[in-house]
Short mmCIF file of C-alpha atoms in Angstrom, two decimals:
data_model
loop_
_atom_site.label_atom_id
_atom_site.label_comp_id
_atom_site.label_asym_id
_atom_site.label_seq_id
_atom_site.Cartn_x
_atom_site.Cartn_y
_atom_site.Cartn_z
CA MET A 586 -100.28 59.22 129.17
CA ILE A 587 -99.74 62.93 128.24
CA TYR A 588 -103.05 64.97 127.67
CA ARG A 589 -103.36 68.61 126.65
CA VAL A 590 -106.19 70.98 127.71
CA ASP A 591 -106.60 74.64 126.95
CA THR A 592 -108.37 75.39 130.32
CA PHE A 593 -108.32 73.80 133.67
CA SER A 594 -109.80 74.29 137.07
CA GLU A 595 -107.86 73.40 140.07
CA SER A 596 -110.62 70.97 141.83
CA SER A 597 -111.03 67.48 142.84
CA ARG A 598 -112.40 66.70 139.23
CA ASN A 599 -110.18 65.17 136.70
CA PRO A 600 -111.07 66.80 133.38
CA VAL A 601 -109.88 63.98 131.70
CA THR A 602 -111.73 60.97 133.26
CA GLY A 603 -114.19 63.12 135.03
CA ARG A 604 -113.64 61.64 138.29
CA GLY A 605 -111.07 62.38 141.07
CA TYR A 606 -107.30 61.92 141.09
CA ASP A 607 -104.88 59.23 142.13
CA CYS A 608 -101.56 59.53 142.83
CA SER A 609 -100.43 58.87 139.48
CA TRP A 610 -101.83 62.21 137.84
CA ARG A 611 -99.41 65.05 137.45
CA VAL A 612 -100.48 68.74 136.03
CA LEU A 613 -98.48 71.41 134.27
CA MET A 614 -99.93 74.57 133.89
CA LEU A 615 -98.35 77.47 131.57
CA THR A 616 -99.26 80.81 132.98
CA GLU A 617 -98.88 84.48 132.40
CA SER A 618 -98.13 85.21 136.09
CA PRO A 619 -95.53 87.97 136.95
CA ASN A 620 -95.24 86.63 140.47
CA TYR A 621 -93.27 83.68 140.11
CA GLN A 622 -90.98 81.47 137.75
CA GLN A 623 -92.24 78.49 138.93
CA MET A 624 -95.10 77.27 141.78
CA CYS A 625 -95.78 73.85 142.77
CA GLY A 626 -98.24 71.91 145.30
CA SER A 627 -101.58 70.47 145.56
CA PHE A 628 -104.66 72.66 146.10
CA ASN A 629 -108.29 72.17 146.40
CA GLY A 630 -108.13 68.35 145.98
CA CYS A 631 -106.33 68.74 142.61
CA ALA A 632 -103.51 66.54 141.55
CA TYR A 633 -100.04 67.72 142.16
CA THR A 634 -99.55 70.91 140.01
CA VAL A 635 -96.64 72.71 138.62
CA LYS A 636 -97.02 76.23 137.49
CA VAL A 637 -94.53 77.78 135.08
CA SER A 638 -94.88 81.42 134.09
CA ARG A 639 -93.91 81.98 130.44
CA LEU A 640 -93.00 85.85 131.68
CA ASN A 641 -90.40 85.05 134.23
CA CYS A 642 -89.17 81.32 133.35
CA GLU A 643 -86.94 81.88 130.26
CA ASN A 644 -86.80 78.10 129.74
CA TRP A 645 -89.92 77.18 130.30
CA GLU A 646 -90.16 75.20 126.94
CA MET A 647 -87.36 72.92 128.62
CA ALA A 648 -89.54 72.76 131.85
CA VAL A 649 -92.47 71.67 129.63
CA GLY A 650 -90.29 68.86 127.91
CA ASP A 651 -88.68 67.66 131.10
CA PHE A 652 -92.24 67.31 132.78
CA ALA A 653 -93.65 65.44 130.00
CA GLY A 654 -90.46 63.00 129.69
CA PHE A 655 -90.34 62.27 133.28
CA CYS A 656 -93.99 61.41 133.35
CA GLU A 657 -93.68 59.47 130.23
CA ALA A 658 -90.65 57.31 131.57
CA ASN A 659 -92.32 56.74 135.10
CA GLY A 660 -95.61 55.74 134.06
CA LYS A 661 -97.36 59.02 135.13
CA ASN A 662 -100.38 60.49 133.58
CA ALA A 663 -99.65 64.13 132.80
CA ILE A 664 -102.32 66.90 131.75
CA LEU A 665 -100.71 69.93 129.95
CA VAL A 666 -102.58 73.02 130.34
CA MET A 667 -101.48 75.17 127.40
CA SER A 668 -102.31 75.71 123.72
CA GLU A 669 -101.42 73.71 120.90
CA ALA A 670 -99.16 76.29 119.86
CA GLU A 671 -97.32 76.56 122.93
CA LEU A 672 -97.04 72.68 123.14
CA ASP A 673 -95.47 72.55 119.56
CA SER A 674 -92.94 75.24 120.55
CA ALA A 675 -91.93 73.48 123.64
CA LYS A 676 -91.35 70.25 121.41
CA GLU A 677 -89.43 72.10 119.15
CA HIS A 678 -87.00 73.76 121.80
CA TYR A 679 -86.87 70.31 123.40
CA GLU A 680 -85.76 68.20 120.61
CA CYS A 681 -82.99 66.02 121.25
CA HIS A 682 -83.27 66.61 124.84
CA ARG A 683 -84.06 63.88 127.66
CA TYR A 684 -85.18 64.59 131.00
CA ASN A 685 -82.07 62.72 132.25
CA ASP A 686 -79.53 64.20 129.81
CA PRO A 687 -75.89 63.31 130.80
CA PHE A 688 -74.82 66.81 130.80
CA LEU A 689 -75.57 70.10 132.28
CA ARG A 690 -77.57 72.56 129.90
CA GLU A 691 -76.06 76.27 129.82
CA TYR A 692 -78.75 77.43 132.03
CA GLU A 693 -78.28 74.63 134.93
CA PRO A 694 -76.20 75.22 138.11
CA SER A 695 -72.76 74.10 138.24
CA HIS A 696 -73.27 72.77 141.84
CA LEU A 697 -76.35 71.40 143.68
CA VAL A 698 -77.30 71.99 147.49
CA HIS A 699 -78.43 69.30 149.90
CA SER A 700 -79.13 70.80 153.31
CA THR A 701 -79.70 68.43 156.23
CA PRO A 702 -79.92 68.28 159.84
CA MET A 703 -76.88 67.87 161.88
CA SER A 704 -77.56 64.41 163.25
CA SER A 705 -78.67 63.26 159.70
CA TRP A 706 -75.31 64.31 158.61
CA GLU A 707 -73.82 62.33 161.08
CA LEU A 708 -75.54 59.26 159.64
CA ILE A 709 -74.74 60.30 156.06
CA ARG A 710 -71.02 60.70 156.79
CA ARG A 711 -71.25 57.09 158.45
CA ASP A 712 -72.88 55.58 155.26
CA GLY A 713 -71.02 57.50 152.88
CA MET A 714 -73.92 58.39 150.89
CA LEU A 715 -77.18 60.28 150.91
CA LYS A 716 -80.48 58.21 150.74
CA SER A 717 -84.02 58.85 149.79
CA TRP A 718 -86.53 59.36 152.45
CA ASN A 719 -88.51 56.06 151.51
CA LEU A 720 -85.27 54.12 151.68
CA LEU A 721 -84.39 55.57 154.73
CA LYS A 722 -87.71 54.75 156.21
CA THR A 723 -87.43 51.25 155.11
CA GLU A 724 -84.02 51.11 156.85
CA LYS A 725 -86.00 52.45 160.13
CA ALA A 726 -83.34 55.42 160.20
CA VAL A 727 -86.35 57.84 160.30
CA ALA A 728 -88.84 58.47 163.25
CA GLU A 729 -91.37 60.55 161.70
CA GLU A 730 -94.27 58.84 159.96
CA GLN A 731 -94.19 60.98 156.93
CA PRO A 732 -91.85 63.66 155.43
CA ILE A 733 -92.47 67.31 155.78
CA GLY A 734 -93.10 67.97 152.03
CA ILE A 735 -96.52 66.02 152.43
CA GLU A 736 -97.57 69.26 154.05
CA LEU A 737 -97.16 70.93 150.74
CA GLY A 738 -98.82 68.36 148.80
CA ASP A 739 -95.73 66.35 147.47
CA PRO A 740 -96.80 62.99 145.96
CA PRO A 741 -95.76 59.78 147.88
CA ASP A 742 -93.14 59.01 145.11
CA PHE A 743 -91.35 62.24 145.74
CA SER A 744 -89.56 60.33 148.52
CA ASP A 745 -87.91 58.10 146.44
CA TYR A 746 -85.66 60.93 145.43
CA ILE A 747 -82.86 63.00 147.04
CA MET A 748 -83.96 66.55 146.51
CA PHE A 749 -81.78 69.66 145.82
CA GLY A 750 -82.21 73.34 146.07
CA GLY A 751 -80.69 76.65 146.07
CA GLY A 752 -80.62 79.90 148.03
CA VAL A 753 -82.49 79.33 151.31
CA THR A 754 -84.81 76.45 150.10
CA GLY A 755 -82.97 73.62 151.87
CA GLU A 756 -82.92 75.65 155.05
CA ILE A 757 -86.49 76.20 155.37
CA VAL A 758 -86.81 72.31 155.04
CA VAL A 759 -84.56 71.79 158.00
CA ASN A 760 -85.96 74.39 160.13
CA SER A 761 -89.65 73.07 159.28
CA LYS A 762 -88.32 69.37 160.11
CA GLN A 763 -87.25 70.79 163.52
CA GLN A 764 -90.62 72.67 164.20
CA GLY A 765 -92.89 69.83 162.75
CA ARG A 766 -94.65 72.19 160.31
CA ILE A 767 -94.06 74.54 157.57
CA VAL A 768 -92.06 77.58 158.25
CA MET A 769 -91.25 79.92 155.70
CA ASP A 770 -89.83 82.75 157.59
CA THR A 771 -86.10 83.03 156.71
CA ASP A 772 -85.21 85.02 159.81
CA ALA A 773 -86.42 82.48 162.11
CA GLU A 774 -84.09 81.19 164.31
CA TYR A 775 -83.21 77.40 164.43
CA LEU A 776 -80.35 74.95 164.68
CA THR A 777 -78.36 74.84 161.75
CA GLY A 778 -77.57 71.48 160.34
CA ALA A 779 -75.05 70.93 157.32
CA ARG A 780 -75.24 72.31 153.87
CA LEU A 781 -73.63 69.86 151.38
CA TYR A 782 -72.72 70.97 147.82
CA PHE A 783 -72.24 68.57 144.99
CA ASP A 784 -70.64 68.79 141.52
CA ALA A 785 -73.69 68.72 139.34
CA ARG A 786 -71.67 68.42 136.21
CA ARG A 787 -70.18 65.03 137.16
CA MET A 788 -73.48 63.81 138.70
CA ALA A 789 -75.02 64.42 135.17
CA GLN A 790 -72.17 62.93 133.30
CA ASP A 791 -72.46 59.80 135.42
CA GLY A 792 -76.30 59.53 134.52
CA LEU A 793 -77.53 60.16 137.98
CA LEU A 794 -79.57 63.69 137.46
CA VAL A 795 -83.11 63.54 136.94
CA ARG A 796 -85.18 66.35 135.81
CA ASP A 797 -89.04 66.57 136.38
CA GLY A 798 -89.72 69.96 135.09
CA CYS A 799 -89.55 71.64 138.41
CA HIS A 800 -86.79 69.88 140.59
CA ILE A 801 -83.36 68.41 139.72
CA LYS A 802 -83.00 65.18 141.89
CA VAL A 803 -81.27 61.91 142.26
CA LYS A 804 -82.93 58.54 142.66
CA ASP A 805 -82.50 56.39 145.72
CA THR A 806 -78.76 57.09 146.73
CA LEU A 807 -76.14 59.43 145.98
CA PRO A 808 -72.34 58.35 147.05
CA LEU A 809 -70.50 61.11 148.76
CA GLU A 810 -67.28 60.20 146.75
CA PRO A 811 -66.55 61.90 144.12
CA TYR A 812 -69.49 64.20 144.19
CA LEU A 813 -69.36 66.05 147.46
CA ILE A 814 -67.10 69.05 147.25
CA TRP A 815 -67.73 70.91 150.59
CA THR A 816 -69.97 70.78 153.65
CA ALA A 817 -70.86 74.09 155.48
CA THR A 818 -71.42 73.79 159.07
CA TRP A 819 -71.79 76.76 161.92
CA GLU A 820 -67.92 75.72 162.62
CA THR A 821 -66.78 76.01 158.96
CA VAL A 822 -68.54 79.27 157.87
CA GLY A 823 -67.34 81.05 160.99
CA LEU A 824 -70.64 81.17 163.12
CA PRO A 825 -70.09 82.01 166.73
CA GLY A 826 -72.53 79.00 167.57
CA ARG A 827 -75.39 76.36 165.89
CA VAL A 828 -78.22 78.80 166.40
CA SER A 829 -78.75 81.05 163.51
CA THR A 830 -81.35 82.06 160.87
CA PRO A 831 -81.80 80.13 157.40
CA ARG A 832 -81.13 83.20 155.48
CA ILE A 833 -77.70 83.95 157.26
CA PHE A 834 -76.66 80.56 157.50
CA ALA A 835 -77.26 80.17 153.69
CA GLU A 836 -75.67 83.24 152.72
CA MET A 837 -72.81 82.85 154.74
CA SER A 838 -72.10 79.08 153.63
CA ASP A 839 -72.86 80.34 149.77
CA ARG A 840 -70.03 82.93 150.37
CA ARG A 841 -67.55 80.70 151.74
CA PHE A 842 -68.15 78.01 149.09
CA GLN A 843 -67.21 80.49 145.95
CA ALA A 844 -63.94 80.29 147.66
CA VAL A 845 -63.68 76.96 148.22
CA LEU A 846 -64.97 76.33 144.39
CA THR A 847 -61.91 78.53 143.10
CA ASP A 848 -59.47 75.92 144.83
CA TYR A 849 -61.74 72.82 143.82
CA ARG A 850 -61.56 74.02 140.19
CA GLY A 851 -57.80 74.36 140.37
#
């Protein structure tokens, strides 16, 4: 069910039920913050909350539509914190769209990046596909008891999906896995892994892309063929060794990928 409220407090009290939250609840707050485009997490015992700044997020209406559509399709209870006029505007902009549109929208990236430790990259190449954390756990292919995202308040079902990110985000995840805690320092030394670049347009056309209002992701599995364009490692980007920083490795990989992308497009 989708609920709209005008005001909201991030606490353990659910304004709809008057009780606490279970894992079926999600919240999207429309804000006027100048400090971010989107921010997400779980705070003060509240449900997983996505904050979208209408000041900095040009396509906030689409984010609202994707969030609501994803929640409806997956049996989630969603609370939208915004005025009725703002919700009406979002519905008008979102008309004829779906959270799993089989095409890229004009503001979406043409490629998606997934970063992984080197040991995981060896398993991915052997399997010929990426797999969600929950699937890997079922296959006893991961040793950790829970994914690192749990520390950020990610709901359990996030692990049913393969997540993508841009910039330095994926390298922060890789480093955090190595350290066993969230490490946001982009200049901290770590062991680089593999940075995989995928053809987002082809993935969308084949019905694989899922949008939840904050992330673009794929459910369960993603074959490397025909979607993987290029893989960055310390060797392919020209680093002298495996040790680098998330910022340096991401920047060098992205620069090298631009040359690869020119050849890929012909």
